[in-house]
Short mmCIF file of C-alpha atoms (C1' of nucleotides) in Angstrom, two decimals:
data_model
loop_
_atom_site.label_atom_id
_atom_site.label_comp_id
_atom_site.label_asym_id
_atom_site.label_seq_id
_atom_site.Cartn_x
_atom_site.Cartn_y
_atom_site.Cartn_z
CA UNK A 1 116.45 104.07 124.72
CA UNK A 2 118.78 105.55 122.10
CA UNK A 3 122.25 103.61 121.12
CA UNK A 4 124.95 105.28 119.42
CA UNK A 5 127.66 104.87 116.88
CA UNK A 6 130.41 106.42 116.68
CA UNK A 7 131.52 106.15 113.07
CA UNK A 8 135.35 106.44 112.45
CA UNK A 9 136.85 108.07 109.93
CA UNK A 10 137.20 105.58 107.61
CA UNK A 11 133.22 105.08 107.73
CA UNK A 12 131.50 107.90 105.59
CA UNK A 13 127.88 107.76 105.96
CA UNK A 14 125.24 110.28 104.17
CA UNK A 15 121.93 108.91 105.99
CA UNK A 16 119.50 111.14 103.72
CA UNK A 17 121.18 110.31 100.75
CA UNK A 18 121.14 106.60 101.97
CA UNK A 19 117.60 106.79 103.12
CA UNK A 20 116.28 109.24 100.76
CA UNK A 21 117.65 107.84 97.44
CA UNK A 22 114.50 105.96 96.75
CA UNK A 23 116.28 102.00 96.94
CA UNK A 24 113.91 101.90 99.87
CA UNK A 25 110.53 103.13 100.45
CA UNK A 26 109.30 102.78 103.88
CA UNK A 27 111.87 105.78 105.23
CA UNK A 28 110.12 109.41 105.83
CA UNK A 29 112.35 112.42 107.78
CA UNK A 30 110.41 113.86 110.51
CA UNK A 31 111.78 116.80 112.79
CA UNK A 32 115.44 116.20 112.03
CA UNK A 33 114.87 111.93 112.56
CA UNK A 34 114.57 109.08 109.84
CA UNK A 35 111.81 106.90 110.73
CA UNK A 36 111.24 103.75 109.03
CA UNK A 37 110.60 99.89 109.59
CA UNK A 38 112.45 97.46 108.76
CA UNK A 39 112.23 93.36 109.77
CA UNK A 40 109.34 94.03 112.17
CA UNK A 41 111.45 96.78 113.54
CA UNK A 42 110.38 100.44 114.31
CA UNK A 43 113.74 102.48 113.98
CA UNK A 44 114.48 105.75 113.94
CA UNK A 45 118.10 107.02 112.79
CA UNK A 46 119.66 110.40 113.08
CA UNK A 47 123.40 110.91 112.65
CA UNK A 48 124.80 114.26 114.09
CA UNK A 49 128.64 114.43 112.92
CA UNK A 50 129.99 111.37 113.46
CA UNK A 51 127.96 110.18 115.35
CA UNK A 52 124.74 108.01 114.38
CA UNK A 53 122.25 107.65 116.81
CA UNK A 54 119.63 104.56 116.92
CA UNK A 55 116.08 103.85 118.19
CA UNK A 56 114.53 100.91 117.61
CA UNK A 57 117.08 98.24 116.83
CA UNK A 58 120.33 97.57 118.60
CA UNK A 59 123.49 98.68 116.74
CA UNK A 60 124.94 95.70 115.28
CA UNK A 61 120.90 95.28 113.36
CA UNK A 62 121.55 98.91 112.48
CA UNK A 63 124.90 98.40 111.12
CA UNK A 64 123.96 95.56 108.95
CA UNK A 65 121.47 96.96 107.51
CA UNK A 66 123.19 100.49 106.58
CA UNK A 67 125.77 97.85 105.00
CA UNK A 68 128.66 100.20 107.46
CA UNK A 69 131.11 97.34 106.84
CA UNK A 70 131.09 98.15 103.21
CA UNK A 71 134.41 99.71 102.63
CA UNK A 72 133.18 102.11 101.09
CA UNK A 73 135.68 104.45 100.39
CA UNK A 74 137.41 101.33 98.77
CA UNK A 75 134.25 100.72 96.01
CA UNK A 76 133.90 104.90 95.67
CA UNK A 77 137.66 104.71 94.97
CA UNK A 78 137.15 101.91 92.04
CA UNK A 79 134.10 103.41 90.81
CA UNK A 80 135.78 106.91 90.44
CA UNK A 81 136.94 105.92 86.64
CA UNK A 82 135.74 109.48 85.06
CA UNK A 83 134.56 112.97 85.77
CA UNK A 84 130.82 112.19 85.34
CA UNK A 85 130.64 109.72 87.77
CA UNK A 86 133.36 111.32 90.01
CA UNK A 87 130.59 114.64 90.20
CA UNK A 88 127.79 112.20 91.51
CA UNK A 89 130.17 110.79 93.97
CA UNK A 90 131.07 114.31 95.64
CA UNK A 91 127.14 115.20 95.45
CA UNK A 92 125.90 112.64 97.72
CA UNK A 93 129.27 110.89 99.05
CA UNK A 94 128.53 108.64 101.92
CA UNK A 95 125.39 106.94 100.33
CA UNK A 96 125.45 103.37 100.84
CA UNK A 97 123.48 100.27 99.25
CA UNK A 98 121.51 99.27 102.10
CA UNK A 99 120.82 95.24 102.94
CA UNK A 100 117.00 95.08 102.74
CA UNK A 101 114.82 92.21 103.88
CA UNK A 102 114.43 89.98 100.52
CA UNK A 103 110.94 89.46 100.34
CA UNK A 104 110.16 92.85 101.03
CA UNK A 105 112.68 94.34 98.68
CA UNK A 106 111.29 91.54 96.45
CA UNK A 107 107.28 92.84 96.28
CA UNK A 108 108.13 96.38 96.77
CA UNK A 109 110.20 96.45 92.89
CA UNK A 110 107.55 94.64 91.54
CA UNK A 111 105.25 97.56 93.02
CA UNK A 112 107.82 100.04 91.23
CA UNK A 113 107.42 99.10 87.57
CA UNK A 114 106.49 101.94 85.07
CA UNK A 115 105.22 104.19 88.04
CA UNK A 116 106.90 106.92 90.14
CA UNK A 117 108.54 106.82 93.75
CA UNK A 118 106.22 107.93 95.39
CA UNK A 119 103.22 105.97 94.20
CA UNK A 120 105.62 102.60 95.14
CA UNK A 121 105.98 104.11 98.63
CA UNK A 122 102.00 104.41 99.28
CA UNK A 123 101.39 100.85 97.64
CA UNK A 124 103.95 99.48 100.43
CA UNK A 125 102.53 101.08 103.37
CA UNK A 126 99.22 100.01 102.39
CA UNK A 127 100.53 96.00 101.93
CA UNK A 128 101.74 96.82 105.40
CA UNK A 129 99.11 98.83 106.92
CA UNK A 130 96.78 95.76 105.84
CA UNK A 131 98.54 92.78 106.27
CA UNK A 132 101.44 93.56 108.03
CA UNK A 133 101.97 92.93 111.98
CA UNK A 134 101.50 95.99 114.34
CA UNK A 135 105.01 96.83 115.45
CA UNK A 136 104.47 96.92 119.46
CA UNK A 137 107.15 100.56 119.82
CA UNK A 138 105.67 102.77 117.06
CA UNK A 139 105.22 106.37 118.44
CA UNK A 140 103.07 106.57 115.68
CA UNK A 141 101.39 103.42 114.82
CA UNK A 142 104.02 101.25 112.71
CA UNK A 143 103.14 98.14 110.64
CA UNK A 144 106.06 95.16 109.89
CA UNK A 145 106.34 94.89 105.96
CA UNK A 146 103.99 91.32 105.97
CA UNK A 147 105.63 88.03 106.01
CA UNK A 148 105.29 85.46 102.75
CA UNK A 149 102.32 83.83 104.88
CA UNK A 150 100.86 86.53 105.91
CA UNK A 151 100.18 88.14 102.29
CA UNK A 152 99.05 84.72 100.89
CA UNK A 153 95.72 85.99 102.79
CA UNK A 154 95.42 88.89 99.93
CA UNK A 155 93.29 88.46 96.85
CA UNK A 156 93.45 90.03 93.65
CA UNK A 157 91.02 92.54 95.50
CA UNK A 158 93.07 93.25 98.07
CA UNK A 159 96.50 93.90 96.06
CA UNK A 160 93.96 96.41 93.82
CA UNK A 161 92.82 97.70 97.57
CA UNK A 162 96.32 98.66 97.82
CA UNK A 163 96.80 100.45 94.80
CA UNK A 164 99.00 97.86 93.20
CA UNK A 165 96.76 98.26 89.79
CA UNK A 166 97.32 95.63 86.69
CA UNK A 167 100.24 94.61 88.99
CA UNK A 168 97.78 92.61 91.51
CA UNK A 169 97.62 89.59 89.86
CA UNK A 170 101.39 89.59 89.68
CA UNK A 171 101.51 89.82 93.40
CA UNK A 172 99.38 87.13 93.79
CA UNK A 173 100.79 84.88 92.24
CA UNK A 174 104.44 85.85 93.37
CA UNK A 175 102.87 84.99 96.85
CA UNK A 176 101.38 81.81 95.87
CA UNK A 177 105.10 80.51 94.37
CA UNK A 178 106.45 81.24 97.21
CA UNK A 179 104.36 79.64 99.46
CA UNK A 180 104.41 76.59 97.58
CA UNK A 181 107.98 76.63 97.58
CA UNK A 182 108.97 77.57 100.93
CA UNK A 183 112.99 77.11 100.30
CA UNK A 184 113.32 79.04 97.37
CA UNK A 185 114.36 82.48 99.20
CA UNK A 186 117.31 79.98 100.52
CA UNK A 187 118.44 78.37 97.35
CA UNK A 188 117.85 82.23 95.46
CA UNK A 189 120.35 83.47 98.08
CA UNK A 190 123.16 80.80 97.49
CA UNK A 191 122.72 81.58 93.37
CA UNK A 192 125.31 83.64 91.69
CA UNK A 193 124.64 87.24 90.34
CA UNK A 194 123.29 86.25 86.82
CA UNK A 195 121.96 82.98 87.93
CA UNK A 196 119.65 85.19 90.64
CA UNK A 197 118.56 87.46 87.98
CA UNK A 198 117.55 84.24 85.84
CA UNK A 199 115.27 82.98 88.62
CA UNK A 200 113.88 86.16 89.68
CA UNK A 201 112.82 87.28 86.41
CA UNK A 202 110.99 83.28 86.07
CA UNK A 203 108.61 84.95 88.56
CA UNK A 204 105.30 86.62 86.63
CA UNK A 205 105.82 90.90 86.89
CA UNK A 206 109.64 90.63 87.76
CA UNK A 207 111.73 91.41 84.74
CA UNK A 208 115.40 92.40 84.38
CA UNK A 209 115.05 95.82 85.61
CA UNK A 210 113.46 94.88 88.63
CA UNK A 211 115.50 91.27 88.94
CA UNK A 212 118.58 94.17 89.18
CA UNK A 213 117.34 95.80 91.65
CA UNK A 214 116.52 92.73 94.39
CA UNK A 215 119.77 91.08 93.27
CA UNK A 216 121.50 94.68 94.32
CA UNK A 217 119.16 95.82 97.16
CA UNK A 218 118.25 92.13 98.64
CA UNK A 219 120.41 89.73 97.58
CA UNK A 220 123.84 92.37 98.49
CA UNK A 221 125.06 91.36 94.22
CA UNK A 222 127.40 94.80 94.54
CA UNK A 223 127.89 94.19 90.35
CA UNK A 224 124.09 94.48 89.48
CA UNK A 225 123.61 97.21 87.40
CA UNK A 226 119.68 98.12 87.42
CA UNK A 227 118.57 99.85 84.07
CA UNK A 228 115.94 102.01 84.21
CA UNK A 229 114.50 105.05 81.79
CA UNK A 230 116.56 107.35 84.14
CA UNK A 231 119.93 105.44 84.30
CA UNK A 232 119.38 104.96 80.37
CA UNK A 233 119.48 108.75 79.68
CA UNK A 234 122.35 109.12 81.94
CA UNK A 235 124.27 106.47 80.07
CA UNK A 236 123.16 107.69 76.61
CA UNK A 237 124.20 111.29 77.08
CA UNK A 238 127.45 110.73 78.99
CA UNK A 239 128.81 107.43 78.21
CA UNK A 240 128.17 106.67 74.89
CA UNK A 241 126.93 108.80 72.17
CA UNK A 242 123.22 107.59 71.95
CA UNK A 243 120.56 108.10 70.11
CA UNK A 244 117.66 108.58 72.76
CA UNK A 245 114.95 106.31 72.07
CA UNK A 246 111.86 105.47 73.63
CA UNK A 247 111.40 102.57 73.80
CA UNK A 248 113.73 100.26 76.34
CA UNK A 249 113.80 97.18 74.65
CA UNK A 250 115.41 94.00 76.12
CA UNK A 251 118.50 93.89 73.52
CA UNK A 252 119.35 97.57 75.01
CA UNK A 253 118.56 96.89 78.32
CA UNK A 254 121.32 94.14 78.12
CA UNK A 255 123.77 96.26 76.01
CA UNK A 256 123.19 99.03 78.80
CA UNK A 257 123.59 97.09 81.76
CA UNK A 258 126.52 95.11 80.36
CA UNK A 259 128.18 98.69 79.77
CA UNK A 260 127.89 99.59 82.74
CA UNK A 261 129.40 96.22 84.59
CA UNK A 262 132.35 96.44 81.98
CA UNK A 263 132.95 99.96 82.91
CA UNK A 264 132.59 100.48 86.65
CA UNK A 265 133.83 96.58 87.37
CA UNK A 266 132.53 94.36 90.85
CA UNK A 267 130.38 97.96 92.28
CA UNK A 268 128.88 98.62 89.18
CA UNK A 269 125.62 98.96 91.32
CA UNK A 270 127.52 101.58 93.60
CA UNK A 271 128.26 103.87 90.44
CA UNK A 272 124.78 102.81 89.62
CA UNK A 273 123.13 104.26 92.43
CA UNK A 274 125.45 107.33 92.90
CA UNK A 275 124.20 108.35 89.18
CA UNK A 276 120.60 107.59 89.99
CA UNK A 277 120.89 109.98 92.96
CA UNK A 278 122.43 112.48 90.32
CA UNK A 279 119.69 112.20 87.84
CA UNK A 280 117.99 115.26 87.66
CA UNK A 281 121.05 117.21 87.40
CA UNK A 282 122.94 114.67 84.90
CA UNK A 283 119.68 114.45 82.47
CA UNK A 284 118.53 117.64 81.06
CA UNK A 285 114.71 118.31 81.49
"C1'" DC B 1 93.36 117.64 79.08
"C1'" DC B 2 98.27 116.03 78.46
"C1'" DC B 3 102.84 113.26 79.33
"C1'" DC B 4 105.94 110.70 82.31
"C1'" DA B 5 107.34 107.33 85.76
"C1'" DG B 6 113.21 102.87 89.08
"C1'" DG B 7 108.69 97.99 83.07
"C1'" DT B 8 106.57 93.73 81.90
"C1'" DG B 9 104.07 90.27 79.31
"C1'" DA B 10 101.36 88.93 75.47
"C1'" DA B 11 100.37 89.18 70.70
"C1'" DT B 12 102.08 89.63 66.21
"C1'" DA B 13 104.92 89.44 62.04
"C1'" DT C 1 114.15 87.80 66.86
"C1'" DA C 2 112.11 92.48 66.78
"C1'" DT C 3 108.08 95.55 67.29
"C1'" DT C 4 103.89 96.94 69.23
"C1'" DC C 5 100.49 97.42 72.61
"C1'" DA C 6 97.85 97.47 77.08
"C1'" DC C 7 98.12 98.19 81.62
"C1'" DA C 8 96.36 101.04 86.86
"C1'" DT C 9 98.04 104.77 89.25
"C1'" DG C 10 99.93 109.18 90.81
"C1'" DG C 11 102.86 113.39 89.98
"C1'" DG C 12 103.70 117.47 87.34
#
DNA sequence: CCCCAGGTGAATA
DNA sequence: TATTCACATGGG
């Protein structure tokens, strides 16, 4: 059964830019539909026009989780403070900061440190594929993104199984805090911004990059401003006059990210994410 | 073979 | 506090 809706005008919405972006990584196109899963859901998405058609879950799951009561023409509006950012928002206007599960969004960035997309995307559909619950409505056999109890089951072996490399032992013991602690995913989600990143990046393999990136993608912190080697560049070239180094130490992480708040205000991470999507035109090389 | 990627933690000075 | 290094893996 397929539910539709109808998105006013008001309610821009790029779904491949969205779903493509890389802030998630369990979302392939196949024959003009987005198929993904997300909370133990099989979904597939396709939006014709203005209208966005559903599979899967029922619209209200679908609209929470595309974040469609962002107003987002509002935050593009209040991000649009200069001509570099202003190109990135006509590229790939309508992308919106999804509202990913937490623990999920949580394992999968500490899967995504010093790697590449697409390696991140096979490590979590191998965490799934193994420990993960069959989801009943896959076309093609689907697997749930595992629960906290579920992965406690996986050894070091098993993370390394799944390609997570040095990263495994991370993982594990991620899991095993959380399990111990069973109300921490509560308390983490009544924090503040900066008092989320400080416990997230307590946790072993979860530093300030990737604390920036659950605090944005799970934890719905609109002001985090994730710095990466990418976003870096972009800020060196076009926003202040940098010397490019190598190295992304923690004094210039902070000076970088704190930049970028002070510049683009409460949805830094909007004008974060529109200039990640840009990157490979905005960087040269 | 090389270098890079949505970095992080430990060792060292 | 700042610098340096190792680390598993996949893409180009």
């Amino acid at each position: 059964m397929t539910e539709r809706i109808l998105l006013e005008r008001d309610e821009p919405l790029d779904l491949d830019a969205t779903l493509g972006c890389g802030q998630a990584f369990r979302w392939q196109k196949l024959s003009g539909w987005w198929e993904g899963v997300v909370g133990g859901r099989a979904i597939r998405l396709r939006l014709e026009g203005h209208r966005l058609e559903c599979r899967g879950a029922d619209r209200e799951f679908v609209r929470q989780y595309l974040a469609l009561d962002h107003d987002l023409e509002a935050i593009l509006s209040s991000i649009d403070r200069d001509a570099v950012v202003h190109a990135a928002i006509e590229v790939s206007y309508g992308l919106r900061i999804l509202r990913q599960p937490l623990f999920e969004c949580l394992i999968s960035y500490l899967c995504a440190t010093n790697t590449n997309i697409p390696a991140v995307r096979h490590r979590v559909a191998e965490l799934s594929a193994r420990f993960g619950e069959r989801v009943a409505c896959g076309d093609p056999v689907a697997y749930a993104f595992p629960s906290p109890a579920a992965l406690a089951a996986a050894t070091d072996e098993d993370f390394r199984a799944c390609r997570l490399g040095y990263r495994s032992g991370f993982a594990e013991r991620v899991v095993a805090a959380l399990r111990e602690d069973p109300s921490w995913e509560d308390r983490l989600r009544a924090l503040s911004y900066e008092e989320a990143r400080v416990a997230l990046t307590a946790l072993p393999g979860i530093g300030p990059k990737a604390a920036d990136c659950i605090a944005l993608f799970g934890l719905g912190h609109l002001e985090a401003f994730p710095v990466d080697l990418w976003i870096r560049r972009i800020m060196s070239r076009h926003y202040f006059d940098g010397s490019e180094q190598k190295a992304l130490t923690p004094a210039e992480y902070e000076r970088v990210r704190r930049m970028g708040i002070s510049h683009f205000g409460p949805f830094a991470g909007y004008a974060q994410e529109y200039l990640y999507a840009a990157r490979r035109s905005l960087s040269p090389d």
